[in-house]
mmCIF file of C-alpha atoms and ligand atoms in Angstrom:
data_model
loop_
_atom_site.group_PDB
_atom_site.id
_atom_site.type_symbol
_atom_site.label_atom_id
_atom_site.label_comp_id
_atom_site.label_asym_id
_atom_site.label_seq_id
_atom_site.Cartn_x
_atom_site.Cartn_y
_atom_site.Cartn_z
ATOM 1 C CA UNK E 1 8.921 1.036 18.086
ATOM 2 C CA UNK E 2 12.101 1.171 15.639
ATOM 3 C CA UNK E 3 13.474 -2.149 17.147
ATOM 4 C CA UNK E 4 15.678 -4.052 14.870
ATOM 5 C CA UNK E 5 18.517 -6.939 14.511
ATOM 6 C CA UNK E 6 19.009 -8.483 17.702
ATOM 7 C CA UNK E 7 15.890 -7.297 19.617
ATOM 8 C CA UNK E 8 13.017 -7.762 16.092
ATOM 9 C CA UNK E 9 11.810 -11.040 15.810
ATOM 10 C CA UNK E 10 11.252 -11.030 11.892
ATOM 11 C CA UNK E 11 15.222 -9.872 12.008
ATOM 12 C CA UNK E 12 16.001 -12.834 13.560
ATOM 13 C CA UNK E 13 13.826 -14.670 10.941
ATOM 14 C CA UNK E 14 15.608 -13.056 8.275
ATOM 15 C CA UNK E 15 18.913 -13.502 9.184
ATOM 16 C CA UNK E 16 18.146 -16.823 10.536
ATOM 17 C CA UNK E 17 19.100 -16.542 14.067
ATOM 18 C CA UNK E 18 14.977 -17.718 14.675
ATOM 19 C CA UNK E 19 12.982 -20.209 13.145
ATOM 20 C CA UNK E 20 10.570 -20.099 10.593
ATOM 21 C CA UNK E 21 9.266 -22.561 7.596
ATOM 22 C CA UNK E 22 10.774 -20.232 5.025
ATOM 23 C CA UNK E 23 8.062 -20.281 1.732
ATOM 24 C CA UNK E 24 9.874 -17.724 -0.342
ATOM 25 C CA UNK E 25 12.875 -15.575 -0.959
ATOM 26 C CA UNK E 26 14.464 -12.658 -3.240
ATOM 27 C CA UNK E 27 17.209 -10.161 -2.412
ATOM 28 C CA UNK E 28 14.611 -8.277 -0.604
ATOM 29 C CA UNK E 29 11.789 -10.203 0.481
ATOM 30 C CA UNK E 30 11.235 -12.888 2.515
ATOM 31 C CA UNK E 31 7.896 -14.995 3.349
ATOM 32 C CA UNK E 32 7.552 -17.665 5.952
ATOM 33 C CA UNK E 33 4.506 -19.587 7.637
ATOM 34 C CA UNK E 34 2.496 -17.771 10.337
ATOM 35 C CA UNK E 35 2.937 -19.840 13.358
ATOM 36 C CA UNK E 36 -0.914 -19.228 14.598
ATOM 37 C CA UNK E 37 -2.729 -19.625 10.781
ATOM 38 C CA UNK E 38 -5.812 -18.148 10.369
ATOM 39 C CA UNK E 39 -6.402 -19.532 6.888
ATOM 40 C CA UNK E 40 -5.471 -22.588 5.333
ATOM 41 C CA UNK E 41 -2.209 -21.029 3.980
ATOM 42 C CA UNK E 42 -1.466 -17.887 5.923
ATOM 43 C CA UNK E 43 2.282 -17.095 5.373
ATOM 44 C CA UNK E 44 3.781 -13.134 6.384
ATOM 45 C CA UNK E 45 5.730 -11.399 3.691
ATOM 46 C CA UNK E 46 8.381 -9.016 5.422
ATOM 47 C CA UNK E 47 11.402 -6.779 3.681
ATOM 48 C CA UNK E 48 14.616 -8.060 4.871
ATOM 49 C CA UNK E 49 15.503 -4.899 5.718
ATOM 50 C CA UNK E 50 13.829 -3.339 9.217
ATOM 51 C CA UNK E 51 10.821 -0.735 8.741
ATOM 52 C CA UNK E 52 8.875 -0.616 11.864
ATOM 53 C CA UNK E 53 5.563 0.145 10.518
ATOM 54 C CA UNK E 54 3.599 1.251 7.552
ATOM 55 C CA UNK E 55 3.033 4.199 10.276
ATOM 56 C CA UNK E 56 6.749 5.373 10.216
ATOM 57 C CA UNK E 57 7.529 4.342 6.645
ATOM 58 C CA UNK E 58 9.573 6.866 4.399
ATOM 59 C CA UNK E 59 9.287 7.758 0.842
ATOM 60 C CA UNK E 60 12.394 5.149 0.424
ATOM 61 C CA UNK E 61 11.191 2.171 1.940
ATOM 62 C CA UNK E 62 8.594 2.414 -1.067
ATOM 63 C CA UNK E 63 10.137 -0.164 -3.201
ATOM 64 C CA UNK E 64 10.622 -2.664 -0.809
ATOM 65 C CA UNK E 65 6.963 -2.390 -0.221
ATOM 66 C CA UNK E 66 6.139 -2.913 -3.496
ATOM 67 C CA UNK E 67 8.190 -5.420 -3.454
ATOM 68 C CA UNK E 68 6.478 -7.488 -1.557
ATOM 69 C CA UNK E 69 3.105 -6.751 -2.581
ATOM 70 C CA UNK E 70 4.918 -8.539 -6.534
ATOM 71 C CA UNK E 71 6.137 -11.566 -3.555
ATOM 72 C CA UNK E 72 2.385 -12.079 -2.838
ATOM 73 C CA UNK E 73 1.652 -12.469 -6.846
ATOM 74 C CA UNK E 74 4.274 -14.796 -7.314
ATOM 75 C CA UNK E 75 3.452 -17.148 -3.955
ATOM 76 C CA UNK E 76 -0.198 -16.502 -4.782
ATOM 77 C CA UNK E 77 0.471 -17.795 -8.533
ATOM 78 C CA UNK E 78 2.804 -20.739 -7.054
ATOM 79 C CA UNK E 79 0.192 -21.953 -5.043
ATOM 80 C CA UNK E 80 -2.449 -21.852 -7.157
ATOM 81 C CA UNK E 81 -4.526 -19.249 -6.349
ATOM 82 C CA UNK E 82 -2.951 -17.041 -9.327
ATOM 83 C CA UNK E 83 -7.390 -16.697 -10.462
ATOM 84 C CA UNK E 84 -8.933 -17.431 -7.370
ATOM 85 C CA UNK E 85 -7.330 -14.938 -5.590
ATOM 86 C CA UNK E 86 -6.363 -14.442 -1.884
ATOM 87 C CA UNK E 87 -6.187 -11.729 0.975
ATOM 88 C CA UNK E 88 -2.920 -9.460 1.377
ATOM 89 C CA UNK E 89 -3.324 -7.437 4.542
ATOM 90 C CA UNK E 90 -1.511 -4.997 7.052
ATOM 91 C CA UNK E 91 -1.837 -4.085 10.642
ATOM 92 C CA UNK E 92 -0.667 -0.686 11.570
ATOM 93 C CA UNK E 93 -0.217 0.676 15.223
ATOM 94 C CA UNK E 94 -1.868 -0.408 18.297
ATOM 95 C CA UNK E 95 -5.410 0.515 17.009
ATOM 96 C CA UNK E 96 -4.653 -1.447 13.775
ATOM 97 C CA UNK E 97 -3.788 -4.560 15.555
ATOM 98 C CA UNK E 98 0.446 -4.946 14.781
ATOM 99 C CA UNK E 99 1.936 -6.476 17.372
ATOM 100 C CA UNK E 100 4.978 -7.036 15.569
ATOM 101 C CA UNK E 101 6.996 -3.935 15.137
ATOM 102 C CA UNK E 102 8.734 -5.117 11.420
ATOM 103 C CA UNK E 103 6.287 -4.567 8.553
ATOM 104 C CA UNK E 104 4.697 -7.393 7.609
ATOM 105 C CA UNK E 105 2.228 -8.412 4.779
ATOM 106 C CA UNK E 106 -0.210 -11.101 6.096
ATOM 107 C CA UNK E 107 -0.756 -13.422 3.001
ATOM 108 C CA UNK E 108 -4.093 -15.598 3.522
ATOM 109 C CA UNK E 109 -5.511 -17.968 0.850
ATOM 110 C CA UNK E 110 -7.367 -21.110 0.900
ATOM 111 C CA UNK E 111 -10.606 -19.667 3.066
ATOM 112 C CA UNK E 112 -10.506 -18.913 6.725
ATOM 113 C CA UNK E 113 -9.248 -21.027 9.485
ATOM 114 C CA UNK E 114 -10.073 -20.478 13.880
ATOM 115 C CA UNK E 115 -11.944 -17.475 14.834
HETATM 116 P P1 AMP Z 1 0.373 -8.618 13.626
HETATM 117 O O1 AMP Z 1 -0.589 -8.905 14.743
HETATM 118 O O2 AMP Z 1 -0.272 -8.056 12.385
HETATM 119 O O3 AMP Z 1 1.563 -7.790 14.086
HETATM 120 O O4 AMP Z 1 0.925 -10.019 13.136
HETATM 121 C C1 AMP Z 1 1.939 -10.673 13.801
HETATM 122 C C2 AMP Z 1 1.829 -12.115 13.362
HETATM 123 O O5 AMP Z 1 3.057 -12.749 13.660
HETATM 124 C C3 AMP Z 1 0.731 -12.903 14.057
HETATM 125 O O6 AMP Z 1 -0.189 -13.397 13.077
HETATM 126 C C4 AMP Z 1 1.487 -14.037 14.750
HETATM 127 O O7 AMP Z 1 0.788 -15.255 14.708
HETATM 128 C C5 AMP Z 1 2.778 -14.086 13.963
HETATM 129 N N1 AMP Z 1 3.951 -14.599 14.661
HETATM 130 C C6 AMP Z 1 4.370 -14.285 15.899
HETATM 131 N N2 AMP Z 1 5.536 -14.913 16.182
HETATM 132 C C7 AMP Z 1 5.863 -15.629 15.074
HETATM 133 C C8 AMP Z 1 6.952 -16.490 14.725
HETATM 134 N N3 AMP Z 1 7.956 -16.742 15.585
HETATM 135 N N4 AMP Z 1 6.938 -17.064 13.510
HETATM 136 C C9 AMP Z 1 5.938 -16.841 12.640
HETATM 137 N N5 AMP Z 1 4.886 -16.017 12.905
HETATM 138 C C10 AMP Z 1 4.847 -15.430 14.101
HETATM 139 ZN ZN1 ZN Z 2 13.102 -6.120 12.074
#
């Protein structure tokens, strides 16, 4: 799907047309809470700018990405778990389990939380 702006709900997010409890924030990156947690913090790191999926990114979306893998280290460190550590994941496709079509870094920490 190469949604974006009006019709992606992390657009929205970003450019704050939806809500979302907003945790972090750079020129590029932006984190906010997960609104069904499955850990005790589970926030979702996303570029501000639209890539679908991991499946369809391009050799120039690289940096963002990397960006916000160095977002997770900071939040991580913020919140404490700079030692313990956490889980950074990423659903790709239908078979991977994204349902949303804006690439998105699920950042989990603090043990496991629902099924
Ligand atoms: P995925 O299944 O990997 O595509 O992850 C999508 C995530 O987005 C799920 O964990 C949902 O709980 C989460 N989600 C869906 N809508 C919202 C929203 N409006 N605000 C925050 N998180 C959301
Ligand atoms: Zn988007």
């Amino acid at each position: 799907m190469t949604t974006a702006g009006a019709d992606c709900l992390f657009c929205r997010i970003v450019a704050r047309r939806s809500d979302a409890e907003i945790e972090y924030e750079d020129d590029h990156v932006l984190a906010f809470k997960d609104i069904y947690p499955k850990a005790a913090i589970h926030l979702l790191i996303v570029p501000k700018r639209h890539i679908a999926s991991i499946l369809t990114m391009e050799t120039g979306d690289a940096e963002v990405i990397g960006r916000c893998l160095l977002a997770a280290r900071t939040i991580g460190a913020a919140k404490g778990f700079g030692e313990r550590g956490y889980r950074v994941s990423v659903n790709c496709g239908p078979e991977g389990g994204q349902h949303v079509y804006h690439v998105h870094f699920h950042f989990m920490a603090g043990g496991r939380r629902g099924a």
